[in-house]
Amino acid sequence: MKKIITLLLLFSTLSIFGSTISLKKLNQEIELSKNLGNHEACIKLVCNFLAQPNITSAEKYEAYVLKSAIYRRLYKYEHALHFLDLALKEGIKGDNRATAEQEIKAERSFIYFDKQAFDMSEKLTTELEATGYRNLEPKYLLFLYTQKGYFLLKRKEYAASEKILNKAFNLSKRHFPKELPIIFGKQIELYHHTGNVEKRDLTYKAGIQSARQAHNIKYEFYLEEVMKNVFSSSKDYKNAFFHQQKCDSLFSLYNSNINSSKVELLEQQLKTQEYSYSSQKKHYMLLTIAVFALLLLLLLFITYKLYKNTKLKNKFITEENERIQNEIKYHLQISEQTQSSNKNKLDGFHFTERQLQIIDLLKKGKSNKEIAAELFISDNTVKYHLKIIYNVLNIKQRNELLIMYA
């Protein structure tokens, strides 16, 4: 009986204070958190949205696609593909089945492209092209054209590649000017392969200007990395190092901007909560007034019990936190002693801060791909730094480095 009354109370409370999140509001909040690099907040927002009762299959479809995109940004490609599978199950339930199938196929091609599984990506892109890109919105077309241009570039079909990339450029300029740096990056590679140095450099300058106008440091970083790879491929290490330095500088600036924007995120979350409370539905008000009149004394009793339990739990949590903090302090002391010892071993060599970071991650057993993901650089950049490190230390492989600083 007591449990039934408690559930009735919970139901009535949610009736007054609970409010649903609209799909439009979800997209706005995710866009804000995404721009601030807060992927954890993005995932929580989608999970909270999916946990709502009575959301439609169409809304679930959109939410799962959003969740897949978040995991794709985190390089968790298998997770991203899994959520696309869930999205498709919801998408085929409604009237827009054909559109859902096309969109999921496009999303999968983007994931395979990011994974560098180019054969799978091109297969899906070709299938979509055969349908005339039916039911796909311009945002999908933009990235499909860009991928197509890259595939043609890899096959050295330069004229066809330039034509489709120009098509993507015009589409982006008309509808999505903030995405222009992506197109510029692919055009830089194209003009480098065709030996059109002047056009390559002009495209690079235009891309940087576009990224700065959009206040997108990540795209500016992307363009610098493209230029670094271009010069590295032609063994122009002087210019490659110049653009690597720009990459390092932008990476530091990006982290600084994220930290300084945490306050903005908190303010936005508070505004969102205020908006949710102000726009709540009150169609259960008459019923809940009657329930509260009957259960007011019971609520006070339960509150008192909860207060006592919470007080005991807080005491336990405080003691546990103190114990954990003491353990952390001990392990930090051990870690600092170990790092100090390893640092002394490196003092005799002139490594850059980035190279020291890579050495530290190597000692932690990280692979080149994991190092690249953690430092927001490419695999080629990691290999480039490792080559310098090996030459300085006069070694040939990472096992020798691990033995040296074990």
XYZ file of N, CA and C in Angstrom, residues 100-210:
333
model
N 14.024 7.844 -44.997
C 14.854 7.324 -43.899
C 15.922 6.381 -44.429
N 15.552 5.510 -45.356
C 16.517 4.553 -45.911
C 17.640 5.280 -46.647
N 17.276 6.314 -47.404
C 18.288 7.087 -48.132
C 19.222 7.833 -47.173
N 18.634 8.461 -46.159
C 19.437 9.233 -45.205
C 20.380 8.338 -44.400
N 19.898 7.172 -43.977
C 20.752 6.249 -43.212
C 21.892 5.744 -44.090
N 21.608 5.489 -45.353
C 22.674 5.043 -46.258
C 23.734 6.140 -46.417
N 23.282 7.391 -46.506
C 24.232 8.512 -46.609
C 25.054 8.641 -45.329
N 24.390 8.534 -44.175
C 25.104 8.626 -42.892
C 26.149 7.520 -42.773
N 25.805 6.325 -43.210
C 26.759 5.219 -43.154
C 27.963 5.486 -44.061
N 27.698 6.058 -45.225
C 28.817 6.356 -46.138
C 29.765 7.377 -45.500
N 29.221 8.338 -44.738
C 30.070 9.326 -44.056
C 30.937 8.652 -42.993
N 30.349 7.714 -42.258
C 31.107 7.016 -41.210
C 32.228 6.187 -41.824
N 31.908 5.443 -42.891
C 32.949 4.631 -43.537
C 34.047 5.516 -44.134
N 33.655 6.692 -44.608
C 34.650 7.629 -45.143
C 35.597 8.078 -44.027
N 35.025 8.421 -42.861
C 35.852 8.835 -41.721
C 36.751 7.701 -41.242
N 36.245 6.452 -41.341
C 37.043 5.287 -40.947
C 38.120 4.956 -41.970
N 38.089 5.670 -43.102
C 38.979 5.427 -44.230
C 38.708 4.070 -44.872
N 37.479 3.572 -44.682
C 37.027 2.383 -45.406
C 36.407 2.889 -46.700
N 37.275 3.376 -47.592
C 36.817 4.114 -48.766
C 36.013 3.248 -49.736
N 36.330 1.951 -49.821
C 35.577 1.087 -50.733
C 34.114 1.007 -50.322
N 33.867 0.807 -49.008
C 32.492 0.745 -48.516
C 31.780 2.084 -48.702
N 32.499 3.157 -48.403
C 31.916 4.490 -48.527
C 31.552 4.796 -49.972
N 32.460 4.473 -50.890
C 32.205 4.757 -52.302
C 31.055 3.907 -52.832
N 30.954 2.663 -52.370
C 29.857 1.782 -52.798
C 28.505 2.399 -52.431
N 28.381 2.877 -51.192
C 27.128 3.484 -50.758
C 26.859 4.789 -51.498
N 27.925 5.592 -51.692
C 27.773 6.855 -52.418
C 27.295 6.612 -53.843
N 27.858 5.587 -54.479
C 27.466 5.245 -55.852
C 26.015 4.794 -55.910
N 25.589 4.002 -54.914
C 24.192 3.558 -54.871
C 23.242 4.752 -54.742
N 23.617 5.707 -53.925
C 22.778 6.899 -53.766
C 22.765 7.728 -55.054
N 23.921 7.802 -55.712
C 23.999 8.552 -56.967
C 23.098 7.919 -58.025
N 23.005 6.586 -58.007
C 22.174 5.874 -58.982
C 20.694 6.195 -58.806
N 20.296 6.594 -57.605
C 18.893 6.976 -57.358
C 18.651 8.451 -57.655
N 19.704 9.147 -58.093
C 19.578 10.582 -58.295
C 19.510 11.337 -56.982
N 20.062 10.721 -55.944
C 20.045 11.307 -54.586
C 18.610 11.640 -54.152
N 17.688 10.759 -54.511
C 16.270 10.991 -54.237
C 16.016 11.170 -52.733
N 15.157 12.144 -52.403
C 14.695 12.420 -51.027
C 15.772 12.969 -50.100
N 16.943 13.275 -50.600
C 18.024 13.777 -49.745
C 18.065 15.301 -49.762
N 18.205 15.884 -48.578
C 18.283 17.332 -48.442
C 19.668 17.832 -48.865
N 19.793 19.148 -49.138
C 21.073 19.707 -49.594
C 22.256 19.399 -48.678
N 22.041 19.319 -47.353
C 23.152 19.060 -46.429
C 23.800 17.708 -46.728
N 22.964 16.717 -47.052
C 23.504 15.402 -47.428
C 24.232 15.480 -48.778
N 23.625 16.197 -49.722
C 24.233 16.312 -51.055
C 25.615 16.954 -50.977
N 25.738 17.953 -50.102
C 27.017 18.656 -49.963
C 28.153 17.682 -49.653
N 27.960 16.828 -48.664
C 29.032 15.920 -48.255
C 29.175 14.734 -49.201
N 28.074 14.328 -49.839
C 28.177 13.255 -50.832
C 28.958 13.725 -52.053
N 28.719 14.968 -52.490
C 29.495 15.514 -53.607
C 30.982 15.605 -53.234
N 31.233 16.045 -52.003
C 32.625 16.190 -51.555
C 33.332 14.836 -51.542
N 32.644 13.807 -51.032
C 33.237 12.472 -51.018
C 33.488 11.974 -52.437
N 32.504 12.205 -53.307
C 32.650 11.776 -54.701
C 33.877 12.437 -55.338
N 34.064 13.723 -55.055
C 35.228 14.425 -55.594
C 36.527 13.829 -55.092
N 36.538 13.406 -53.832
C 37.745 12.801 -53.254
C 38.031 11.444 -53.889
N 36.975 10.646 -54.132
C 37.173 9.336 -54.765
C 37.749 9.503 -56.178
N 37.219 10.475 -56.903
C 37.744 10.740 -58.246
C 39.191 11.218 -58.193
N 39.519 12.021 -57.192
C 40.890 12.492 -57.004
C 41.832 11.316 -56.773
N 41.421 10.360 -55.951
C 42.246 9.198 -55.675
C 42.482 8.362 -56.927
N 41.508 8.373 -57.819
C 41.660 7.618 -59.080
C 42.336 8.456 -60.168
N 42.793 9.648 -59.777
C 43.483 10.571 -60.689
C 42.596 11.051 -61.833
N 41.284 11.049 -61.611
C 40.361 11.634 -62.587
C 40.157 13.092 -62.191
N 41.191 13.887 -62.439
C 41.258 15.232 -61.881
C 40.179 16.167 -62.418
N 39.887 16.086 -63.717
C 38.880 16.977 -64.295
C 37.498 16.703 -63.697
N 37.162 15.419 -63.592
C 35.870 15.054 -63.013
C 35.815 15.430 -61.536
N 36.938 15.253 -60.856
C 37.000 15.612 -59.431
C 36.782 17.107 -59.247
N 37.435 17.919 -60.081
C 37.281 19.365 -59.955
C 35.839 19.787 -60.233
N 35.199 19.129 -61.186
C 33.828 19.474 -61.545
C 32.865 19.218 -60.385
N 32.983 18.046 -59.750
C 32.050 17.715 -58.656
C 32.359 18.530 -57.402
N 33.656 18.848 -57.182
C 34.009 19.679 -56.029
C 33.505 21.112 -56.217
N 33.531 21.600 -57.450
C 32.972 22.929 -57.724
C 31.452 22.937 -57.475
N 30.827 21.806 -57.799
C 29.386 21.673 -57.550
C 29.109 21.722 -56.042
N 29.963 21.023 -55.278
C 29.830 21.047 -53.811
C 30.093 22.446 -53.275
N 31.083 23.123 -53.855
C 31.424 24.483 -53.428
C 30.241 25.427 -53.618
N 29.609 25.376 -54.788
C 28.473 26.266 -55.068
C 27.295 25.969 -54.139
N 27.065 24.681 -53.867
C 25.989 24.299 -52.959
C 26.265 24.808 -51.543
N 27.518 24.643 -51.111
C 27.898 25.094 -49.767
C 27.808 26.615 -49.656
N 28.273 27.321 -50.682
C 28.255 28.787 -50.665
C 26.831 29.314 -50.600
N 25.921 28.592 -51.256
C 24.528 29.052 -51.305
C 23.764 28.710 -50.026
N 23.997 27.526 -49.469
C 23.181 27.068 -48.330
C 23.961 26.921 -47.025
N 25.254 26.526 -47.104
C 26.013 26.202 -45.890
C 27.409 26.829 -45.940
N 27.487 28.153 -45.894
C 28.796 28.816 -46.024
C 29.788 28.414 -44.932
N 29.286 27.994 -43.777
C 30.201 27.600 -42.698
C 30.943 26.300 -43.004
N 30.434 25.518 -43.970
C 31.077 24.248 -44.334
C 32.074 24.401 -45.487
N 32.247 25.618 -45.988
C 33.153 25.829 -47.122
C 34.583 25.328 -46.878
N 35.144 25.477 -45.680
C 36.530 25.000 -45.480
C 36.734 23.529 -45.816
N 35.705 22.693 -45.643
C 35.821 21.278 -45.998
C 36.077 21.135 -47.496
N 35.316 21.912 -48.299
C 35.488 21.854 -49.752
C 36.865 22.397 -50.137
N 37.253 23.505 -49.508
C 38.567 24.083 -49.796
C 39.679 23.073 -49.527
N 39.544 22.300 -48.460
C 40.572 21.317 -48.118
C 40.766 20.299 -49.222
N 39.658 19.800 -49.765
C 39.752 18.814 -50.852
C 40.297 19.458 -52.131
N 39.930 20.715 -52.366
C 40.450 21.402 -53.562
C 41.954 21.651 -53.443
N 42.431 21.916 -52.244
C 43.874 22.079 -52.026
C 44.609 20.812 -52.454
N 44.098 19.663 -52.029
C 44.723 18.391 -52.402
C 44.689 18.195 -53.920
N 43.548 18.555 -54.523
C 43.408 18.402 -55.977
C 44.444 19.242 -56.712
N 44.542 20.521 -56.359
C 45.463 21.403 -57.067
C 46.924 21.030 -56.807
N 47.195 20.464 -55.649
C 48.556 19.984 -55.375
C 48.903 18.815 -56.303
N 47.942 17.892 -56.471
C 48.202 16.727 -57.329
C 48.340 17.124 -58.794
N 47.620 18.175 -59.195
C 47.708 18.612 -60.592
C 48.855 19.589 -60.824
N 49.599 19.916 -59.770
C 50.761 20.799 -59.900
C 50.411 22.263 -60.024
N 49.163 22.627 -59.725
C 48.738 24.029 -59.812
C 48.993 24.703 -58.455
N 50.265 25.046 -58.232
C 50.688 25.574 -56.931
C 49.998 26.900 -56.620
N 49.886 27.763 -57.610
C 49.285 29.084 -57.388
C 47.832 28.953 -56.939
N 47.089 28.090 -57.627
C 45.689 27.899 -57.278
C 45.555 27.215 -55.919
N 46.477 26.294 -55.623
C 46.474 25.626 -54.322
C 46.628 26.632 -53.189
N 47.605 27.528 -53.345
C 47.877 28.497 -52.277
C 46.747 29.515 -52.136
N 46.147 29.912 -53.274
C 45.009 30.839 -53.206
C 43.813 30.178 -52.523
N 43.605 28.895 -52.813
C 42.514 28.149 -52.185
C 42.743 28.023 -50.687
N 43.988 27.794 -50.296
C 44.332 27.706 -48.868
C 43.995 29.028 -48.158
N 44.378 30.145 -48.757
C 44.105 31.450 -48.147
C 42.600 31.706 -48.033
N 41.865 31.322 -49.098
C 40.416 31.511 -49.071
C 39.777 30.627 -47.995
N 40.309 29.424 -47.857
C 39.783 28.502 -46.842
C 40.000 29.018 -45.436
N 41.212 29.524 -45.171
C 41.514 30.072 -43.841
C 40.603 31.265 -43.540
N 40.409 32.126 -44.529
C 39.530 33.289 -44.343
C 38.095 32.835 -44.041
N 37.641 31.797 -44.760
C 36.290 31.280 -44.547
C 36.133 30.693 -43.144
